[in-house]
Amino acid sequence: MLNYFSSSWLLLTALMVLPLSIPALWANRKKYVHWKKTSWLSFALVGILSGAYNLSFLISADQLPISVASMFLSVASVLVLPLTCLMANRLPQKLEIFSILFVFIGVALVLQLQLGSYSWVGLIFGFATTFLSANATIYSSKSRKILLASEAMISKQLGKLVFALIGFTIFVEQDSNAADLKLSLWFLLGLYGVIKIYDTFIASRAQFMLPPLVFQSLSLLSLPMVCVGEVIIFKGSFTLLQWTGVIAIIVAGFMASLSKQTQLEAIQ
């Protein structure tokens, strides 16, 4: 169900952050002695949600075209919208309602209105990725007064480590070529791991500074780049209907980002 290289990426990225986290953890060691239950729960949940949605995304990407799997990751804003409105005790604005509508239209067009032509396992984990990513964004934002960005990054990488081990144990299929991976692939794996660690740190800071709706909506902009990469690098085919769906999703993200929503109340 999950290939060896994808699992190795998740595991290696998580392991790489452990030595890098030691200086930050040591510098704040006195702080952790006085952490209460709320602080430890926040640290744990940020990591659990991050690790869970990363593993869910990898399983989805193994079963679906990468553009479709990335779509599920990107459109988590469609779930962030109603969740943030509920938490802020307000009704959605007109732009937000139209944003939700455009996201649904975009998803339907990218899937070419043919759910049956895709792996049901991939679709299930795709929807799970959307749900977990939305909640990870919201909870990270609400934890901003408890965790530092470096602590959020450490939590997320530890979560990836735990779920990478789960992935290896449960979801990885035997691959006869796993031991024969070229050295260049392992080099790229390590390089991508370093970039991903930096990306996680930047994302953690952005989640603390931006309303979750705006942060998650901006992530929609990565979708067209993934689709272009699939066409150019992997020689995939993307129909006019699917490109229309991608445009609809980008428009949805733009409309959602214009929301006047403020930061959700932080956990005390």
Short mmCIF file of C-alpha atoms in Angstrom, two decimals:
data_model
loop_
_atom_site.label_atom_id
_atom_site.label_comp_id
_atom_site.label_asym_id
_atom_site.label_seq_id
_atom_site.Cartn_x
_atom_site.Cartn_y
_atom_site.Cartn_z
CA MET A 1 0.00 0.00 0.00
CA LEU A 2 2.85 2.39 0.81
CA ASN A 3 6.17 2.25 -1.03
CA TYR A 4 9.51 1.93 0.71
CA PHE A 5 10.94 5.23 -0.58
CA SER A 6 7.99 7.31 0.68
CA SER A 7 8.21 5.75 4.13
CA SER A 8 11.98 6.26 4.18
CA TRP A 9 11.47 9.94 3.44
CA LEU A 10 9.07 10.34 6.36
CA LEU A 11 11.33 8.43 8.73
CA LEU A 12 14.61 10.05 7.68
CA THR A 13 13.15 13.57 7.82
CA ALA A 14 11.93 12.90 11.35
CA LEU A 15 15.24 11.43 12.49
CA MET A 16 17.22 14.34 11.06
CA VAL A 17 15.50 16.85 13.33
CA LEU A 18 16.39 15.05 16.57
CA PRO A 19 20.05 16.20 16.81
CA LEU A 20 19.03 19.65 15.55
CA SER A 21 16.46 19.98 18.32
CA ILE A 22 18.85 19.29 21.20
CA PRO A 23 20.16 22.91 21.55
CA ALA A 24 16.64 24.36 21.63
CA LEU A 25 15.38 21.76 24.08
CA TRP A 26 18.40 22.23 26.36
CA ALA A 27 18.09 26.02 26.33
CA ASN A 28 14.48 25.79 27.48
CA ARG A 29 14.88 22.81 29.84
CA LYS A 30 13.78 24.79 32.92
CA LYS A 31 10.58 25.81 31.15
CA TYR A 32 9.50 22.23 30.53
CA VAL A 33 9.82 21.32 34.22
CA HIS A 34 6.97 23.74 34.94
CA TRP A 35 4.78 22.79 32.00
CA LYS A 36 1.26 21.84 32.99
CA LYS A 37 -0.94 19.16 31.49
CA THR A 38 -2.38 21.61 28.92
CA SER A 39 1.09 22.41 27.58
CA TRP A 40 2.10 18.77 27.23
CA LEU A 41 -1.22 17.91 25.57
CA SER A 42 -0.76 20.78 23.11
CA PHE A 43 2.77 19.61 22.29
CA ALA A 44 1.55 16.05 21.78
CA LEU A 45 -1.53 16.89 19.70
CA VAL A 46 0.39 19.18 17.33
CA GLY A 47 2.76 16.28 16.64
CA ILE A 48 0.03 13.63 16.38
CA LEU A 49 -2.02 15.64 13.88
CA SER A 50 1.05 16.50 11.79
CA GLY A 51 2.34 12.93 11.72
CA ALA A 52 -1.10 11.52 10.96
CA TYR A 53 -1.83 13.77 8.01
CA ASN A 54 1.65 13.22 6.54
CA LEU A 55 1.23 9.44 6.65
CA SER A 56 -2.32 9.71 5.31
CA PHE A 57 -1.08 11.90 2.44
CA LEU A 58 1.69 9.45 1.52
CA ILE A 59 -0.76 6.53 1.41
CA SER A 60 -3.14 8.60 -0.71
CA ALA A 61 -0.31 9.66 -3.04
CA ASP A 62 0.70 6.01 -3.45
CA GLN A 63 -2.82 5.12 -4.64
CA LEU A 64 -3.74 8.26 -6.61
CA PRO A 65 -2.06 10.58 -9.13
CA ILE A 66 0.10 13.03 -7.19
CA SER A 67 -1.98 15.97 -8.41
CA VAL A 68 -5.17 14.43 -7.00
CA ALA A 69 -3.49 13.56 -3.67
CA SER A 70 -2.08 17.09 -3.46
CA MET A 71 -5.53 18.47 -4.15
CA PHE A 72 -6.87 16.74 -1.02
CA LEU A 73 -4.02 18.23 1.00
CA SER A 74 -4.51 21.71 -0.44
CA VAL A 75 -8.28 21.99 -0.11
CA ALA A 76 -8.23 21.49 3.65
CA SER A 77 -9.39 25.11 3.69
CA VAL A 78 -12.86 23.86 2.74
CA LEU A 79 -12.97 22.22 6.17
CA VAL A 80 -11.10 25.03 7.94
CA LEU A 81 -13.87 27.44 6.88
CA PRO A 82 -16.81 25.86 8.73
CA LEU A 83 -14.61 24.84 11.66
CA THR A 84 -13.26 28.34 12.22
CA CYS A 85 -16.71 29.87 11.80
CA LEU A 86 -18.04 27.45 14.43
CA MET A 87 -15.19 28.20 16.84
CA ALA A 88 -15.53 31.96 16.30
CA ASN A 89 -19.32 31.66 16.78
CA ARG A 90 -20.18 33.43 13.55
CA LEU A 91 -21.86 32.74 10.21
CA PRO A 92 -19.71 32.43 7.05
CA GLN A 93 -19.27 35.59 5.00
CA LYS A 94 -20.52 35.67 1.42
CA LEU A 95 -16.99 35.32 0.04
CA GLU A 96 -16.41 32.32 2.29
CA ILE A 97 -19.62 30.64 1.13
CA PHE A 98 -18.59 31.16 -2.50
CA SER A 99 -15.11 29.85 -1.62
CA ILE A 100 -16.60 26.61 -0.28
CA LEU A 101 -18.75 26.29 -3.41
CA PHE A 102 -15.76 26.83 -5.73
CA VAL A 103 -13.69 24.27 -3.84
CA PHE A 104 -16.38 21.62 -4.26
CA ILE A 105 -16.67 22.46 -7.97
CA GLY A 106 -12.88 22.33 -8.34
CA VAL A 107 -12.58 18.96 -6.60
CA ALA A 108 -15.35 17.51 -8.76
CA LEU A 109 -13.66 18.74 -11.95
CA VAL A 110 -10.18 17.52 -10.95
CA LEU A 111 -11.70 14.10 -10.29
CA GLN A 112 -13.45 14.46 -13.67
CA LEU A 113 -16.77 13.63 -12.01
CA GLN A 114 -15.69 9.97 -11.94
CA LEU A 115 -14.98 8.84 -8.38
CA GLY A 116 -15.21 5.21 -9.46
CA SER A 117 -12.14 5.53 -11.69
CA TYR A 118 -9.87 6.15 -8.69
CA SER A 119 -8.70 3.89 -5.90
CA TRP A 120 -11.17 3.93 -3.03
CA VAL A 121 -8.32 3.44 -0.57
CA GLY A 122 -6.60 6.49 -2.03
CA LEU A 123 -9.81 8.55 -1.87
CA ILE A 124 -10.51 7.55 1.73
CA PHE A 125 -7.00 8.52 2.83
CA GLY A 126 -7.26 11.64 0.68
CA PHE A 127 -10.35 12.82 2.56
CA ALA A 128 -8.65 11.83 5.83
CA THR A 129 -5.69 14.02 4.84
CA THR A 130 -8.03 16.97 4.31
CA PHE A 131 -9.63 16.48 7.74
CA LEU A 132 -6.33 15.97 9.59
CA SER A 133 -4.55 18.84 7.83
CA ALA A 134 -7.37 21.28 8.61
CA ASN A 135 -7.37 20.33 12.28
CA ALA A 136 -3.56 20.44 12.44
CA THR A 137 -3.61 24.03 11.11
CA ILE A 138 -6.32 25.13 13.55
CA TYR A 139 -4.76 23.49 16.58
CA SER A 140 -1.27 24.79 15.75
CA SER A 141 -2.69 28.31 15.50
CA LYS A 142 -4.46 27.99 18.84
CA SER A 143 -1.27 26.72 20.51
CA ARG A 144 0.72 29.87 19.72
CA LYS A 145 0.79 31.12 23.34
CA ILE A 146 1.96 27.76 24.64
CA LEU A 147 4.54 26.62 22.09
CA LEU A 148 7.41 28.38 20.38
CA ALA A 149 7.79 27.86 16.63
CA SER A 150 10.86 25.69 17.28
CA GLU A 151 8.88 23.57 19.76
CA ALA A 152 6.04 23.17 17.28
CA MET A 153 8.56 22.05 14.65
CA ILE A 154 10.06 19.50 17.06
CA SER A 155 6.60 18.21 17.95
CA LYS A 156 5.68 17.82 14.28
CA GLN A 157 8.89 15.96 13.45
CA LEU A 158 8.47 13.62 16.42
CA GLY A 159 4.91 12.99 15.23
CA LYS A 160 6.25 12.13 11.79
CA LEU A 161 8.75 9.74 13.38
CA VAL A 162 6.02 7.88 15.27
CA PHE A 163 3.74 7.64 12.24
CA ALA A 164 6.64 6.69 9.96
CA LEU A 165 7.26 3.70 12.20
CA ILE A 166 3.54 2.90 12.05
CA GLY A 167 3.73 3.16 8.27
CA PHE A 168 6.69 0.79 8.07
CA THR A 169 4.98 -1.68 10.40
CA ILE A 170 1.51 -1.73 8.86
CA PHE A 171 1.34 -0.14 5.43
CA VAL A 172 4.65 -0.77 3.63
CA GLU A 173 4.50 -3.51 1.05
CA GLN A 174 7.55 -5.63 0.34
CA ASP A 175 9.61 -4.11 -2.45
CA SER A 176 12.22 -6.34 -4.06
CA ASN A 177 14.14 -3.27 -5.22
CA ALA A 178 14.11 -1.51 -1.84
CA ALA A 179 17.67 -2.53 -0.99
CA ASP A 180 18.91 -1.47 -4.41
CA LEU A 181 17.91 2.20 -4.21
CA LYS A 182 20.58 4.28 -5.89
CA LEU A 183 22.85 6.46 -3.79
CA SER A 184 21.56 9.51 -5.66
CA LEU A 185 18.03 8.77 -4.47
CA TRP A 186 19.18 8.60 -0.85
CA PHE A 187 21.05 11.88 -1.35
CA LEU A 188 17.91 13.52 -2.73
CA LEU A 189 15.95 12.02 0.14
CA GLY A 190 18.30 13.61 2.68
CA LEU A 191 18.35 16.94 0.85
CA TYR A 192 14.58 17.02 0.74
CA GLY A 193 14.50 16.15 4.43
CA VAL A 194 16.63 19.21 5.27
CA ILE A 195 14.40 21.44 3.16
CA LYS A 196 11.30 19.94 4.76
CA ILE A 197 12.60 20.66 8.26
CA TYR A 198 13.13 24.32 7.34
CA ASP A 199 9.71 24.35 5.68
CA THR A 200 8.11 22.96 8.85
CA PHE A 201 9.73 25.69 10.96
CA ILE A 202 8.55 28.46 8.62
CA ALA A 203 5.07 26.94 8.45
CA SER A 204 4.90 26.77 12.25
CA ARG A 205 5.72 30.46 12.55
CA ALA A 206 3.19 31.33 9.85
CA GLN A 207 0.50 29.30 11.62
CA PHE A 208 1.15 31.31 14.79
CA MET A 209 0.96 34.65 12.96
CA LEU A 210 -1.89 34.16 10.48
CA PRO A 211 -5.54 33.21 10.98
CA PRO A 212 -5.84 29.49 10.17
CA LEU A 213 -8.25 30.22 7.32
CA VAL A 214 -5.78 32.53 5.58
CA PHE A 215 -2.82 30.20 6.18
CA GLN A 216 -4.60 27.13 4.84
CA SER A 217 -6.06 29.01 1.86
CA LEU A 218 -2.61 30.20 0.77
CA SER A 219 -1.50 26.56 0.61
CA LEU A 220 -3.88 26.12 -2.33
CA LEU A 221 -1.35 27.98 -4.47
CA SER A 222 0.98 24.95 -4.42
CA LEU A 223 -1.55 22.85 -6.31
CA PRO A 224 -0.99 24.26 -9.84
CA MET A 225 2.78 23.81 -9.44
CA VAL A 226 2.27 20.15 -8.52
CA CYS A 227 0.01 19.67 -11.55
CA VAL A 228 2.52 21.28 -13.89
CA GLY A 229 5.28 19.12 -12.39
CA GLU A 230 3.21 15.97 -12.94
CA VAL A 231 2.71 16.86 -16.61
CA ILE A 232 6.33 17.84 -17.30
CA ILE A 233 8.32 15.47 -15.07
CA PHE A 234 6.10 12.41 -14.91
CA LYS A 235 4.61 12.81 -18.41
CA GLY A 236 1.11 12.81 -16.98
CA SER A 237 -1.95 14.06 -18.79
CA PHE A 238 -4.23 16.76 -17.48
CA THR A 239 -7.48 17.48 -19.27
CA LEU A 240 -9.04 20.88 -19.84
CA LEU A 241 -11.74 19.89 -17.35
CA GLN A 242 -9.11 19.23 -14.67
CA TRP A 243 -7.28 22.50 -15.33
CA THR A 244 -10.63 24.27 -14.94
CA GLY A 245 -10.98 22.56 -11.57
CA VAL A 246 -7.50 23.70 -10.51
CA ILE A 247 -8.38 27.29 -11.46
CA ALA A 248 -11.64 27.03 -9.48
CA ILE A 249 -9.68 25.87 -6.41
CA ILE A 250 -7.19 28.75 -6.73
CA VAL A 251 -10.05 31.25 -7.03
CA ALA A 252 -11.59 29.66 -3.92
CA GLY A 253 -8.35 30.18 -2.00
CA PHE A 254 -8.14 33.81 -3.13
CA MET A 255 -11.70 34.51 -1.99
CA ALA A 256 -11.13 32.79 1.36
CA SER A 257 -7.92 34.74 1.96
CA LEU A 258 -9.94 37.99 1.73
CA SER A 259 -11.88 36.96 4.82
CA LYS A 260 -11.79 39.47 7.67
CA GLN A 261 -11.41 36.64 10.15
CA THR A 262 -9.06 37.31 13.05
CA GLN A 263 -6.98 34.76 14.90
CA LEU A 264 -8.93 32.19 16.86
CA GLU A 265 -8.60 32.55 20.63
CA ALA A 266 -5.37 30.95 21.78
CA ILE A 267 -5.27 28.11 24.28
CA GLN A 268 -4.37 29.46 27.71
#
